[in-house]
Every structure is written in C-alpha cells, then in structure tokens.
PDB file of C-alpha atoms in Angstrom:
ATOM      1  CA  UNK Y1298       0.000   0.000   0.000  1.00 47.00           C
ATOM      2  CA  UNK Y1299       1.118   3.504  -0.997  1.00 52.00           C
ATOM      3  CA  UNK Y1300       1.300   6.360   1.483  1.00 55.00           C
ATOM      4  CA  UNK Y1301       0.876   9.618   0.237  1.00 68.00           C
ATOM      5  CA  UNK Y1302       0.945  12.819   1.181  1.00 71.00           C
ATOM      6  CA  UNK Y1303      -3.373  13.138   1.547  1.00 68.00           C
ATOM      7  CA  UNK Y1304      -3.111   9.731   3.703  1.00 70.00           C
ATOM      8  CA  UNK Y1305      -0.665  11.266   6.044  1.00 70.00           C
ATOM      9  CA  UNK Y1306      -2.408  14.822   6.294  1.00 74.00           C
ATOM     10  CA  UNK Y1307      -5.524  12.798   7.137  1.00 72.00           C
ATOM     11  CA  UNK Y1308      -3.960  10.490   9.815  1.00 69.00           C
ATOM     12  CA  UNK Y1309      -1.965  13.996  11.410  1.00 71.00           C
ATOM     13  CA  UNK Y1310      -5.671  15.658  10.959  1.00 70.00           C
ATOM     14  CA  UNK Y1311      -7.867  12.366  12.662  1.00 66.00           C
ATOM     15  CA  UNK Y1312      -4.980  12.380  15.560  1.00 66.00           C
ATOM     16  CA  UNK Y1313      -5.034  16.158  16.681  1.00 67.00           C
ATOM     17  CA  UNK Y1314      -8.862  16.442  16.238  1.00 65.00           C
ATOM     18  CA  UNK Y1315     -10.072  13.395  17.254  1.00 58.00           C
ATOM     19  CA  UNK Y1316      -7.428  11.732  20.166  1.00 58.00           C
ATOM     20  CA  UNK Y1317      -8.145   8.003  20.854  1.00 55.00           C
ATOM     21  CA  UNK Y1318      -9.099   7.575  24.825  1.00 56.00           C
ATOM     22  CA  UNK Y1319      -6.170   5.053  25.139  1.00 60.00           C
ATOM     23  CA  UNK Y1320      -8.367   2.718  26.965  1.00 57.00           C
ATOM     24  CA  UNK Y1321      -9.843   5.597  29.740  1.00 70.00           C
ATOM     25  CA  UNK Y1322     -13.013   4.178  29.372  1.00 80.00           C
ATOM     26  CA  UNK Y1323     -14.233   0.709  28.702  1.00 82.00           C
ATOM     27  CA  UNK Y1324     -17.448  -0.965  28.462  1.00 82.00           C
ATOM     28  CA  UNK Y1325     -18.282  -3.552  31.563  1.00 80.00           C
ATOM     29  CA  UNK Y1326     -20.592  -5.978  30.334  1.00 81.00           C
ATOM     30  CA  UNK Y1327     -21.518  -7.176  33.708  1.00 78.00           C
ATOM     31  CA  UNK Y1328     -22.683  -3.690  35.245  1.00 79.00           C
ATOM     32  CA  UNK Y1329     -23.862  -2.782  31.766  1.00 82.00           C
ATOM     33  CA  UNK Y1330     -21.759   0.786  31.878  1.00 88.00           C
ATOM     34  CA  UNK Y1331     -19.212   2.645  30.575  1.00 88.00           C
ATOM     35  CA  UNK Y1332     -16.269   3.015  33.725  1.00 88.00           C
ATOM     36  CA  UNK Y1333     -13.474   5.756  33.622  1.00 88.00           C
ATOM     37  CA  UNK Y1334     -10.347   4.832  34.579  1.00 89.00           C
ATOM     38  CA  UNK Y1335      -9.812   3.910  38.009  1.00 89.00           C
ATOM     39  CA  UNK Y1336      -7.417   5.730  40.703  1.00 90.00           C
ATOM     40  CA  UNK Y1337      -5.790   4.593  43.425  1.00 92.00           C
ATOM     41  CA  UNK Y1338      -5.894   6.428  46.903  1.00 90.00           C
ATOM     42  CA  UNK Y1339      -2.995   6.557  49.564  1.00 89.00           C
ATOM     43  CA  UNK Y1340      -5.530   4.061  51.123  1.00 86.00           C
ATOM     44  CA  UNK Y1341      -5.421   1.657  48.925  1.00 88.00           C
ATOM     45  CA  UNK Y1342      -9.214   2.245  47.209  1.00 88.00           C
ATOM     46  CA  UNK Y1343      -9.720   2.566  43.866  1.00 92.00           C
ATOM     47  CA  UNK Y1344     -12.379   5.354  42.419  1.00 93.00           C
ATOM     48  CA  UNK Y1345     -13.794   5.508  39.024  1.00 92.00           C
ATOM     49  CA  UNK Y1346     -16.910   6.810  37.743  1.00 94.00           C
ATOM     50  CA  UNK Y1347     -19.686   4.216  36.008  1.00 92.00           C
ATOM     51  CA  UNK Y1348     -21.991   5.976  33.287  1.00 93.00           C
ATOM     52  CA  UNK Y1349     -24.787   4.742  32.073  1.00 92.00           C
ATOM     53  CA  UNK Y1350     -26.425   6.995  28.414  1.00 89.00           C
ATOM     54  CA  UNK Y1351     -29.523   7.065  26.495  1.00 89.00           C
ATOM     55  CA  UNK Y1352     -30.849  10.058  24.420  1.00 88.00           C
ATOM     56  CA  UNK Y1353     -32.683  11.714  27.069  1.00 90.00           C
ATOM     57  CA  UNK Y1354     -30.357  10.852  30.084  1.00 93.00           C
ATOM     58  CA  UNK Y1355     -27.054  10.538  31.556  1.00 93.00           C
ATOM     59  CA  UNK Y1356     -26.827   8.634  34.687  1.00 95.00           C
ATOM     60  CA  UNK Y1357     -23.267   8.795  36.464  1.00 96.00           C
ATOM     61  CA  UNK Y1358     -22.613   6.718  39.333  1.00 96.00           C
ATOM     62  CA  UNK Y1359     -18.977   7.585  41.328  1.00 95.00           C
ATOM     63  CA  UNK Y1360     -18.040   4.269  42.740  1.00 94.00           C
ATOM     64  CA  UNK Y1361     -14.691   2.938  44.772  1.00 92.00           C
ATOM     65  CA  UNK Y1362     -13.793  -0.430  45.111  1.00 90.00           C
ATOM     66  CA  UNK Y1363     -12.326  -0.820  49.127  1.00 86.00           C
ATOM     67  CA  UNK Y1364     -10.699  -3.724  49.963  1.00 83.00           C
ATOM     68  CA  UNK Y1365     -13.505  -6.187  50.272  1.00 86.00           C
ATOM     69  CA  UNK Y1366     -16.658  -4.001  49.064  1.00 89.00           C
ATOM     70  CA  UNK Y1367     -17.668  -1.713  46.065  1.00 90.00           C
ATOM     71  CA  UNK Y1368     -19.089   1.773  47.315  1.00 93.00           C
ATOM     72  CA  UNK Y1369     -21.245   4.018  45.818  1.00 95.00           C
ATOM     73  CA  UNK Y1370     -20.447   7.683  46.643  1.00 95.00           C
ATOM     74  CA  UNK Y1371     -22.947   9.668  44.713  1.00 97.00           C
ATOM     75  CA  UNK Y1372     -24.943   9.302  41.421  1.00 97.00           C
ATOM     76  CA  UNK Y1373     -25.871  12.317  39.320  1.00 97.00           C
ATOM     77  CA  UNK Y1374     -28.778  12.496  36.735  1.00 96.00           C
ATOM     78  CA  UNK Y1375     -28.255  14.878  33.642  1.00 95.00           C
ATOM     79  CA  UNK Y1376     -30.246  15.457  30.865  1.00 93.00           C
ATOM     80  CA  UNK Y1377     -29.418  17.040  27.198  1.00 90.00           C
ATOM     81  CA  UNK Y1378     -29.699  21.363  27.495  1.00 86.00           C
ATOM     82  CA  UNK Y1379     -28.903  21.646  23.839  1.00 82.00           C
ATOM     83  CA  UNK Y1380     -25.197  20.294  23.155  1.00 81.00           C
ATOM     84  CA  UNK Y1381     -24.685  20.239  26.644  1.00 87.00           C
ATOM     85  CA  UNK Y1382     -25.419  18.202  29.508  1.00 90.00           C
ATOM     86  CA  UNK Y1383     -27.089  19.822  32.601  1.00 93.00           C
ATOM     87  CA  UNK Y1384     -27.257  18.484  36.395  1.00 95.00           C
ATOM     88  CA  UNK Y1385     -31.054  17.515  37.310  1.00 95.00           C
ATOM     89  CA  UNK Y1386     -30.663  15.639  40.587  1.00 97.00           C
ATOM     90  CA  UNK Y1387     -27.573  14.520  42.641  1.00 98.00           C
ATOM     91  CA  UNK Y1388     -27.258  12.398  45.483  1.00 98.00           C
ATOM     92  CA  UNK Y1389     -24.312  11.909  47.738  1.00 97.00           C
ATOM     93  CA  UNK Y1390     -23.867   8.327  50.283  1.00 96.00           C
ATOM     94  CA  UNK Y1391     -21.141   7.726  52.825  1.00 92.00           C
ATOM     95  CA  UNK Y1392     -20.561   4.159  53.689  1.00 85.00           C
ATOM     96  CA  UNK Y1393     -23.470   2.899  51.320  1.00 94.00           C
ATOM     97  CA  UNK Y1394     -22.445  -0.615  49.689  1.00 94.00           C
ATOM     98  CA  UNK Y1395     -23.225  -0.219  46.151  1.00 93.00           C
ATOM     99  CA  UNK Y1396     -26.028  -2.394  45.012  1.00 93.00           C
ATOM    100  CA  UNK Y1397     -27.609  -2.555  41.200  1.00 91.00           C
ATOM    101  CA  UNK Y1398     -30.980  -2.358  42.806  1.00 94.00           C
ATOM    102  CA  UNK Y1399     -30.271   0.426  44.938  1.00 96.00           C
ATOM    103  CA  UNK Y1400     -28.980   2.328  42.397  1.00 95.00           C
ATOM    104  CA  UNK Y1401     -32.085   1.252  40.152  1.00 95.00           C
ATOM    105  CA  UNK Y1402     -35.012   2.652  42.588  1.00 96.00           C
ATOM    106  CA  UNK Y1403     -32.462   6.170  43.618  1.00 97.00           C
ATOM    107  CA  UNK Y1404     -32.223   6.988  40.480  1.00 97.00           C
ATOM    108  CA  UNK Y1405     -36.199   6.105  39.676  1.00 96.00           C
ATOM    109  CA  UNK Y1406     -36.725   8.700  42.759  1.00 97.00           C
ATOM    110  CA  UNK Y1407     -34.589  11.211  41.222  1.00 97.00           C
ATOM    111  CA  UNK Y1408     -35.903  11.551  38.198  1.00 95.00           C
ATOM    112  CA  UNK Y1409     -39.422  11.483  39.295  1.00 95.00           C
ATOM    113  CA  UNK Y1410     -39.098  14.335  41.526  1.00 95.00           C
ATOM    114  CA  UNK Y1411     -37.392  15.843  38.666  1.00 94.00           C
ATOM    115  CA  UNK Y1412     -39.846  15.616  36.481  1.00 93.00           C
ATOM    116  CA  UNK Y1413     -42.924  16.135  38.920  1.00 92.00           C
ATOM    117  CA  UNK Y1414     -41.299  19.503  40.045  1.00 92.00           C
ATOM    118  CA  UNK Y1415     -41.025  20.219  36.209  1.00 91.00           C
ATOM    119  CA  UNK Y1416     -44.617  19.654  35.520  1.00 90.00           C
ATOM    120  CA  UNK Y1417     -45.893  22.007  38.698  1.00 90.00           C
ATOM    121  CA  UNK Y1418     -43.473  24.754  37.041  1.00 89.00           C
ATOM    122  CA  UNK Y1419     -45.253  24.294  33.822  1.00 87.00           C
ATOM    123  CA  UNK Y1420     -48.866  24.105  35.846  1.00 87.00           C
ATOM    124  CA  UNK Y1421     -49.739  20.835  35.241  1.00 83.00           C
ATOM    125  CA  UNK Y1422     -50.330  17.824  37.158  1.00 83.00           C
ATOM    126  CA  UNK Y1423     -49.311  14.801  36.155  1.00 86.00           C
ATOM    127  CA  UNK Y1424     -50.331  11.234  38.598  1.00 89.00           C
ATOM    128  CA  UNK Y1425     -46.970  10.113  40.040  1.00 90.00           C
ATOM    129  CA  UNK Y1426     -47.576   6.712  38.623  1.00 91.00           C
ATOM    130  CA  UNK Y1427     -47.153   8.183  35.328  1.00 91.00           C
ATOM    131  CA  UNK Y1428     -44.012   9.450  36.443  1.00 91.00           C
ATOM    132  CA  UNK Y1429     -42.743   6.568  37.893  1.00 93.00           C
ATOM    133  CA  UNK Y1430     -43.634   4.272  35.061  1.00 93.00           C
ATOM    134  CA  UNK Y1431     -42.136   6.931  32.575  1.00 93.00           C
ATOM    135  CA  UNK Y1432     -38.768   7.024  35.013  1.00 94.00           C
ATOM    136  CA  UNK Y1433     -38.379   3.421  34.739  1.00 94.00           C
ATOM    137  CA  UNK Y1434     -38.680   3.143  31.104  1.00 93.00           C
ATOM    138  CA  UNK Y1435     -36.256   6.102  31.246  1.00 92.00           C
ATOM    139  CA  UNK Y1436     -33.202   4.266  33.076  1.00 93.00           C
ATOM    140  CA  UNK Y1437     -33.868   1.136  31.240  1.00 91.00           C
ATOM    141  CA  UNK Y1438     -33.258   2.768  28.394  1.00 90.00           C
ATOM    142  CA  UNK Y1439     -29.529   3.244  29.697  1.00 89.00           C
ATOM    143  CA  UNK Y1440     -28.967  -0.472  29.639  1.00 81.00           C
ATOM    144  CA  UNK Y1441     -27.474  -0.350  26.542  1.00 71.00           C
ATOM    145  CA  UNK Y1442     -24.138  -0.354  25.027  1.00 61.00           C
ATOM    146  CA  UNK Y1443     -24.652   2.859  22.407  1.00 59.00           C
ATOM    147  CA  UNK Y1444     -21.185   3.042  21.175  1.00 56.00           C
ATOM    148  CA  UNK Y1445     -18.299   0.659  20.464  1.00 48.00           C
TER     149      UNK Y1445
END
C-alpha cells in the first residue's frame, strides 16, 4: 500500500482532532456501563466513575472499590440542554455498599421528583404513577451499550 501525502495529512488531521481515549473508558458488560479509569488512593481504594447513556439521560454513578466491598459515593442524573449536559438531581452516600438495585429505585426517585417539580413549574399535574412508570422506562433505556 502507498502512502501519500493526503493519507498522512488525514492520519496527522484524525490524531489532533479526534485523540483516541487510550483505553480511559471501557465498556463492563456485567454492570452494563461505561467506567473511567480507576485511581488509586494513599488508602489503597480505587475510584472511578460508572456511566450509564440514552438520548434523554445521563446517569453517572462515582463508585470505589475498598478492599472487600464496592461503594457508591454519589450518582448524578443529567439530561441534554442543547449540546450540553445539565445536572437535574444529585445524590451523595457515605458508607453505602453499592447495590444494582439500589442504584435502580435512587435513580427512579430522582428523576421522578425531577420531572414532577417540572410539571408544577409548567402548571400541570401529572399522577406520580405516570411518572414513575415513565422514570423506569427512562433508566432502562440506559442499559445499553450505544457506542463501540
């Protein structure tokens, strides 16, 4: 194969532009998210942030692994403001064991009370089983890979 001049403007281009991730975040299978890399603290724990996407919402979990337990710190909902992401509901935990199911019903709570307070803004009423139906569907919708 020939290189020419185009091939190597393109490959100088696709590097500055668009910089490969180097492996900073991978795909776990098993907790069906996207994890940063992890860091280690002087204590020996290792932090990295799980994120979960769909087209509506961005669900960020900020986990540590101790030495026998995984801990969940905080999760953060966004949603999509335009190009950019914007903070709708954050919770921090101390000490909390992280727990799929946990995570699953905070994060149904969040977004409910997101979207409830959004509707009284707006001057409507909408029954919170609506909401909570509509929530679920919402963060199911995150348990998918969307990129490779």
């Amino acid at each position: 194969m020939r290189v020419n001049n185009q091939t190597m403007a393109l490959a100088t281009l696709v590097e500055r532009a668009l910089p490969s991730n180097n492996g900073a975040i991978s795909y776990n299978k098993r907790t069906q998210m996207y994890e940063t890399e992890r860091y280690v603290s002087a204590a020996g724990n290792a932090y990295f942030r799980g994120i979960k996407l769909s087209d509506r919402i961005i669900l960020e979990f900020c986990c540590g692994d101790g030495w026998y337990h995984r801990f969940i710190n905080c999760i953060r909902v966004y949603c999509f403001n335009g190009n950019e992401k914007q903070l709708i509901a954050t919770r921090t935990y101390s000490c909390q064991f992280f727990n799929e199911n946990f995570c699953y019903r905070e994060c149904v709570e969040m977004i409910c009370g997101y979207l409830k307070s959004q509707a009284q803004l707006a001057g409507g009423v909408v029954e919170d089983s609506i909401l909570q139906d509509f929530s679920k569907q919402l963060i199911e919708a995150t348990n998918q890979k969307l990129i490779a």
